[in-house]
Amino acid sequence: MTRTAGINDPYETTNRKIHAFNKGLDRNLVRPVAQGYGYVVPVEIRNTVNNFSDNLSTPGYAVNSLLQGDLASAGVSVIRFVLNTTIGLGGFVDAASELKIADRKTDFGETLSVWGAGEGAYIELPLFGPSTQRSTVGLVVDFFTNPLTFATIEDVPERYVPPVSKGFAGLNNREKFSDTIDSVLYESADSYAQTRQIYLQNRRFELGENSADDFDPYEDPYAQ
């Protein structure tokens, strides 16, 4: 159990086992497939798939902005979704960004933070990777708060479009940030501790929850 330097990790033993599973999955499947995807598919096409996947998440951003009381961001998300779905050819082109309409990504984990819910313990999830109790609840709720979930929940081929597009977007991101991810997973003295630090620091920064005693996420605590 770890609860030092701003880290609450009472499930460390289990988390490390899951991290080992995720690391093995990355080494033997995700990393080589992502490299092949990056080699075969031109970056322009990969980026359009990322745009499409992100557009499918935009209604969820709008819902969470509303729940946070941020009407302006909710309106921006609705406008972005309409523009990208229409003149952006279903979301494959990020027309809204071309028109200088910046996105406002958010999730139910952030909504819970706005509502005052605590971060909870650190958790590493199979396949999904680092998280916290609060963010894990948010991950589940986000599935149901995105209106498109109910538009594709029937047993039709279209139901597979969102998860498949998100999977390809994940492969593209794995290839795009390969050097950084490989450094953390395969060059750190303790990849679990390093992953935990980076995730917590970045997540707290996103939510504006950093404190004065926060740590440097790129400092390997187990390095000699």
Coordinates of C-alpha atoms in Angstrom, one line a residue:
M1 CA 0.0 0.0 0.0
T2 CA 1.3 3.4 -0.9
R3 CA 0.0 6.7 0.4
T4 CA 2.9 9.2 0.1
A5 CA 3.8 12.2 -2.0
G6 CA 0.1 12.8 -2.9
I7 CA -0.4 9.1 -4.0
N8 CA -3.2 7.0 -2.5
D9 CA -2.6 3.4 -3.8
P10 CA -4.1 0.9 -1.3
Y11 CA -4.5 -1.6 -4.1
E12 CA -0.9 -1.5 -5.3
T13 CA -0.4 -5.3 -5.2
T14 CA -3.4 -5.9 -7.5
N15 CA -2.6 -2.9 -9.6
R16 CA 0.9 -4.1 -10.3
K17 CA -0.4 -7.4 -11.5
I18 CA -2.8 -5.7 -13.8
H19 CA 0.0 -3.4 -15.0
A20 CA 2.1 -6.4 -15.8
F21 CA -0.8 -7.8 -17.9
N22 CA -1.3 -4.5 -19.7
K23 CA 2.5 -4.2 -20.3
G24 CA 2.6 -7.7 -21.7
L25 CA -0.4 -7.0 -23.9
D26 CA 1.3 -3.8 -25.2
R27 CA 4.6 -5.6 -25.9
N28 CA 3.1 -8.6 -27.7
L29 CA 0.0 -7.1 -29.4
V30 CA -0.7 -3.4 -29.2
R31 CA 2.7 -2.0 -29.9
P32 CA 3.5 -4.2 -33.0
V33 CA 0.0 -3.7 -34.4
A34 CA 0.2 0.1 -33.8
Q35 CA 3.6 0.1 -35.6
G36 CA 2.1 -1.8 -38.5
Y37 CA -0.8 0.5 -38.6
G38 CA 1.5 3.5 -38.7
Y39 CA 3.6 1.9 -41.4
V40 CA 0.8 0.9 -43.7
V41 CA -1.8 3.7 -43.3
P42 CA -0.8 7.2 -44.2
V43 CA -0.8 9.7 -41.4
E44 CA -3.5 11.8 -43.1
I45 CA -5.9 8.9 -43.1
R46 CA -5.1 8.0 -39.5
N47 CA -5.8 11.6 -38.5
T48 CA -9.2 11.5 -40.2
V49 CA -10.1 8.4 -38.3
N50 CA -9.1 10.2 -35.1
N51 CA -11.3 13.1 -36.1
F52 CA -14.2 10.8 -36.7
S53 CA -13.8 9.1 -33.3
D54 CA -13.5 12.4 -31.5
N55 CA -16.6 13.7 -33.1
L56 CA -18.6 10.7 -31.8
S57 CA -17.5 11.7 -28.3
T58 CA -18.5 15.4 -28.7
P59 CA -22.2 14.9 -27.6
G60 CA -20.9 13.4 -24.4
Y61 CA -18.7 16.5 -23.9
A62 CA -21.8 18.7 -24.3
V63 CA -23.7 16.7 -21.7
N64 CA -20.9 16.9 -19.2
S65 CA -20.4 20.6 -19.7
L66 CA -24.1 21.0 -19.0
L67 CA -23.8 18.9 -15.8
Q68 CA -20.9 21.1 -14.8
G69 CA -23.0 24.3 -15.3
D70 CA -20.8 25.4 -18.2
L71 CA -23.4 26.4 -20.7
A72 CA -20.8 28.1 -23.0
S73 CA -18.7 25.0 -23.4
A74 CA -21.8 22.9 -23.9
G75 CA -22.9 25.2 -26.7
V76 CA -19.5 25.1 -28.3
S77 CA -19.6 21.3 -28.3
V78 CA -23.0 21.2 -29.9
I79 CA -21.8 23.7 -32.6
R80 CA -18.7 21.6 -33.2
F81 CA -20.7 18.4 -33.5
V82 CA -23.1 20.0 -36.0
L83 CA -20.4 21.5 -38.1
N84 CA -18.1 18.4 -38.2
T85 CA -21.0 16.1 -38.9
T86 CA -22.3 18.2 -41.8
I87 CA -19.6 20.1 -43.6
G88 CA -17.0 18.0 -42.0
L89 CA -18.3 14.9 -43.8
G90 CA -19.5 13.0 -40.8
G91 CA -16.6 14.1 -38.6
F92 CA -13.7 12.9 -40.8
V93 CA -12.7 16.5 -41.3
D94 CA -12.3 18.8 -38.2
A95 CA -14.2 21.7 -39.9
A96 CA -14.9 23.4 -36.6
S97 CA -11.2 23.7 -35.8
E98 CA -10.6 25.0 -39.3
L99 CA -13.1 27.7 -38.4
K100 CA -11.2 28.5 -35.2
I101 CA -13.8 26.9 -32.9
A102 CA -11.7 25.2 -30.2
D103 CA -12.9 22.0 -28.6
R104 CA -13.7 21.6 -24.9
K105 CA -13.1 18.0 -24.0
T106 CA -14.4 16.9 -20.7
D107 CA -15.8 13.7 -19.0
F108 CA -17.9 12.6 -16.1
G109 CA -14.8 12.2 -14.0
E110 CA -14.3 15.9 -14.3
T111 CA -18.0 16.4 -13.6
L112 CA -17.7 14.5 -10.3
S113 CA -14.7 16.7 -9.5
V114 CA -16.7 19.9 -10.1
W115 CA -19.4 18.4 -7.9
G116 CA -16.8 18.0 -5.1
A117 CA -16.2 14.2 -5.3
G118 CA -12.8 13.1 -4.1
E119 CA -10.2 11.5 -6.4
G120 CA -10.3 8.2 -4.5
A121 CA -7.6 5.5 -4.8
Y122 CA -5.4 5.0 -7.8
I123 CA -6.5 2.0 -9.9
E124 CA -5.0 0.4 -13.0
L125 CA -7.7 -1.1 -15.2
P126 CA -7.2 -4.0 -17.6
L127 CA -6.9 -2.7 -21.2
F128 CA -7.8 0.9 -20.2
G129 CA -4.7 1.5 -18.1
P130 CA -4.2 4.0 -15.2
S131 CA -7.3 5.6 -13.5
T132 CA -8.7 6.5 -10.1
Q133 CA -11.9 5.4 -8.4
R134 CA -13.5 8.7 -9.4
S135 CA -12.4 8.5 -13.1
T136 CA -13.4 4.8 -13.3
V137 CA -17.0 5.7 -12.3
G138 CA -16.8 8.5 -14.8
L139 CA -15.7 6.1 -17.5
V140 CA -18.8 3.9 -17.0
V141 CA -21.2 6.8 -16.7
D142 CA -19.8 8.5 -19.9
F143 CA -20.9 5.5 -21.9
F144 CA -24.5 6.2 -20.9
T145 CA -24.4 10.0 -20.9
N146 CA -23.3 10.2 -24.6
P147 CA -26.6 10.4 -26.6
L148 CA -25.0 8.4 -29.4
T149 CA -24.8 5.4 -27.1
F150 CA -28.5 4.9 -27.4
A151 CA -28.5 5.6 -31.1
T152 CA -26.2 2.6 -31.7
I153 CA -27.3 0.3 -28.9
E154 CA -29.5 -1.8 -31.2
D155 CA -28.2 -5.1 -32.6
V156 CA -27.2 -3.6 -36.0
P157 CA -23.8 -3.3 -37.7
E158 CA -23.6 0.4 -36.9
R159 CA -23.3 -0.3 -33.2
Y160 CA -19.7 -1.4 -33.8
V161 CA -18.7 1.9 -35.4
P162 CA -17.9 3.9 -32.2
P163 CA -15.7 1.2 -30.5
V164 CA -13.9 0.3 -33.7
S165 CA -13.1 3.9 -34.5
K166 CA -11.9 4.5 -31.0
G167 CA -9.7 1.4 -31.3
F168 CA -8.1 2.7 -34.4
A169 CA -7.7 6.1 -32.8
G170 CA -6.0 4.4 -29.9
L171 CA -3.6 2.6 -32.2
N172 CA -2.7 5.9 -34.0
N173 CA -2.0 7.5 -30.6
R174 CA 0.1 4.6 -29.5
E175 CA 2.2 4.9 -32.7
K176 CA 2.3 8.7 -32.5
F177 CA 3.6 8.8 -28.9
S178 CA 5.6 5.6 -29.3
D179 CA 8.9 7.1 -28.0
T180 CA 7.4 8.5 -24.9
I181 CA 5.3 5.4 -24.1
D182 CA 8.2 3.1 -24.7
S183 CA 10.5 5.2 -22.5
V184 CA 8.0 4.9 -19.6
L185 CA 7.1 1.2 -20.0
Y186 CA 10.4 -0.3 -21.1
E187 CA 13.2 2.1 -19.9
S188 CA 12.0 3.1 -16.4
A189 CA 13.4 1.4 -13.4
D190 CA 9.8 0.9 -12.2
S191 CA 7.3 1.4 -15.1
Y192 CA 4.3 1.0 -12.7
A193 CA 5.4 3.8 -10.4
Q194 CA 6.3 6.0 -13.4
T195 CA 3.0 5.4 -15.1
R196 CA 1.2 6.2 -11.9
Q197 CA 3.0 9.4 -11.3
I198 CA 2.5 10.7 -14.9
Y199 CA -1.2 9.8 -14.9
L200 CA -2.0 11.4 -11.6
Q201 CA 0.0 14.6 -12.3
N202 CA -1.5 15.0 -15.7
R203 CA -5.1 14.3 -14.6
R204 CA -4.8 16.7 -11.6
F205 CA -3.5 19.3 -13.9
E206 CA -6.4 18.8 -16.3
L207 CA -8.8 19.3 -13.4
G208 CA -7.0 22.1 -11.7
E209 CA -6.3 20.0 -8.6
N210 CA -2.5 20.3 -8.4
S211 CA -1.1 21.2 -5.0
A212 CA 2.1 22.8 -4.0
D213 CA 3.7 19.5 -3.0
D214 CA 2.9 17.7 -6.2
F215 CA 5.7 15.8 -7.8
D216 CA 7.5 15.9 -11.1
P217 CA 5.8 13.2 -13.2
Y218 CA 9.0 12.6 -15.3
E219 CA 11.2 12.0 -12.3
D220 CA 11.6 8.2 -11.9
P221 CA 11.5 7.6 -8.1
Y222 CA 13.2 4.2 -8.6
A223 CA 16.0 5.4 -10.8
Q224 CA 19.5 5.0 -9.4

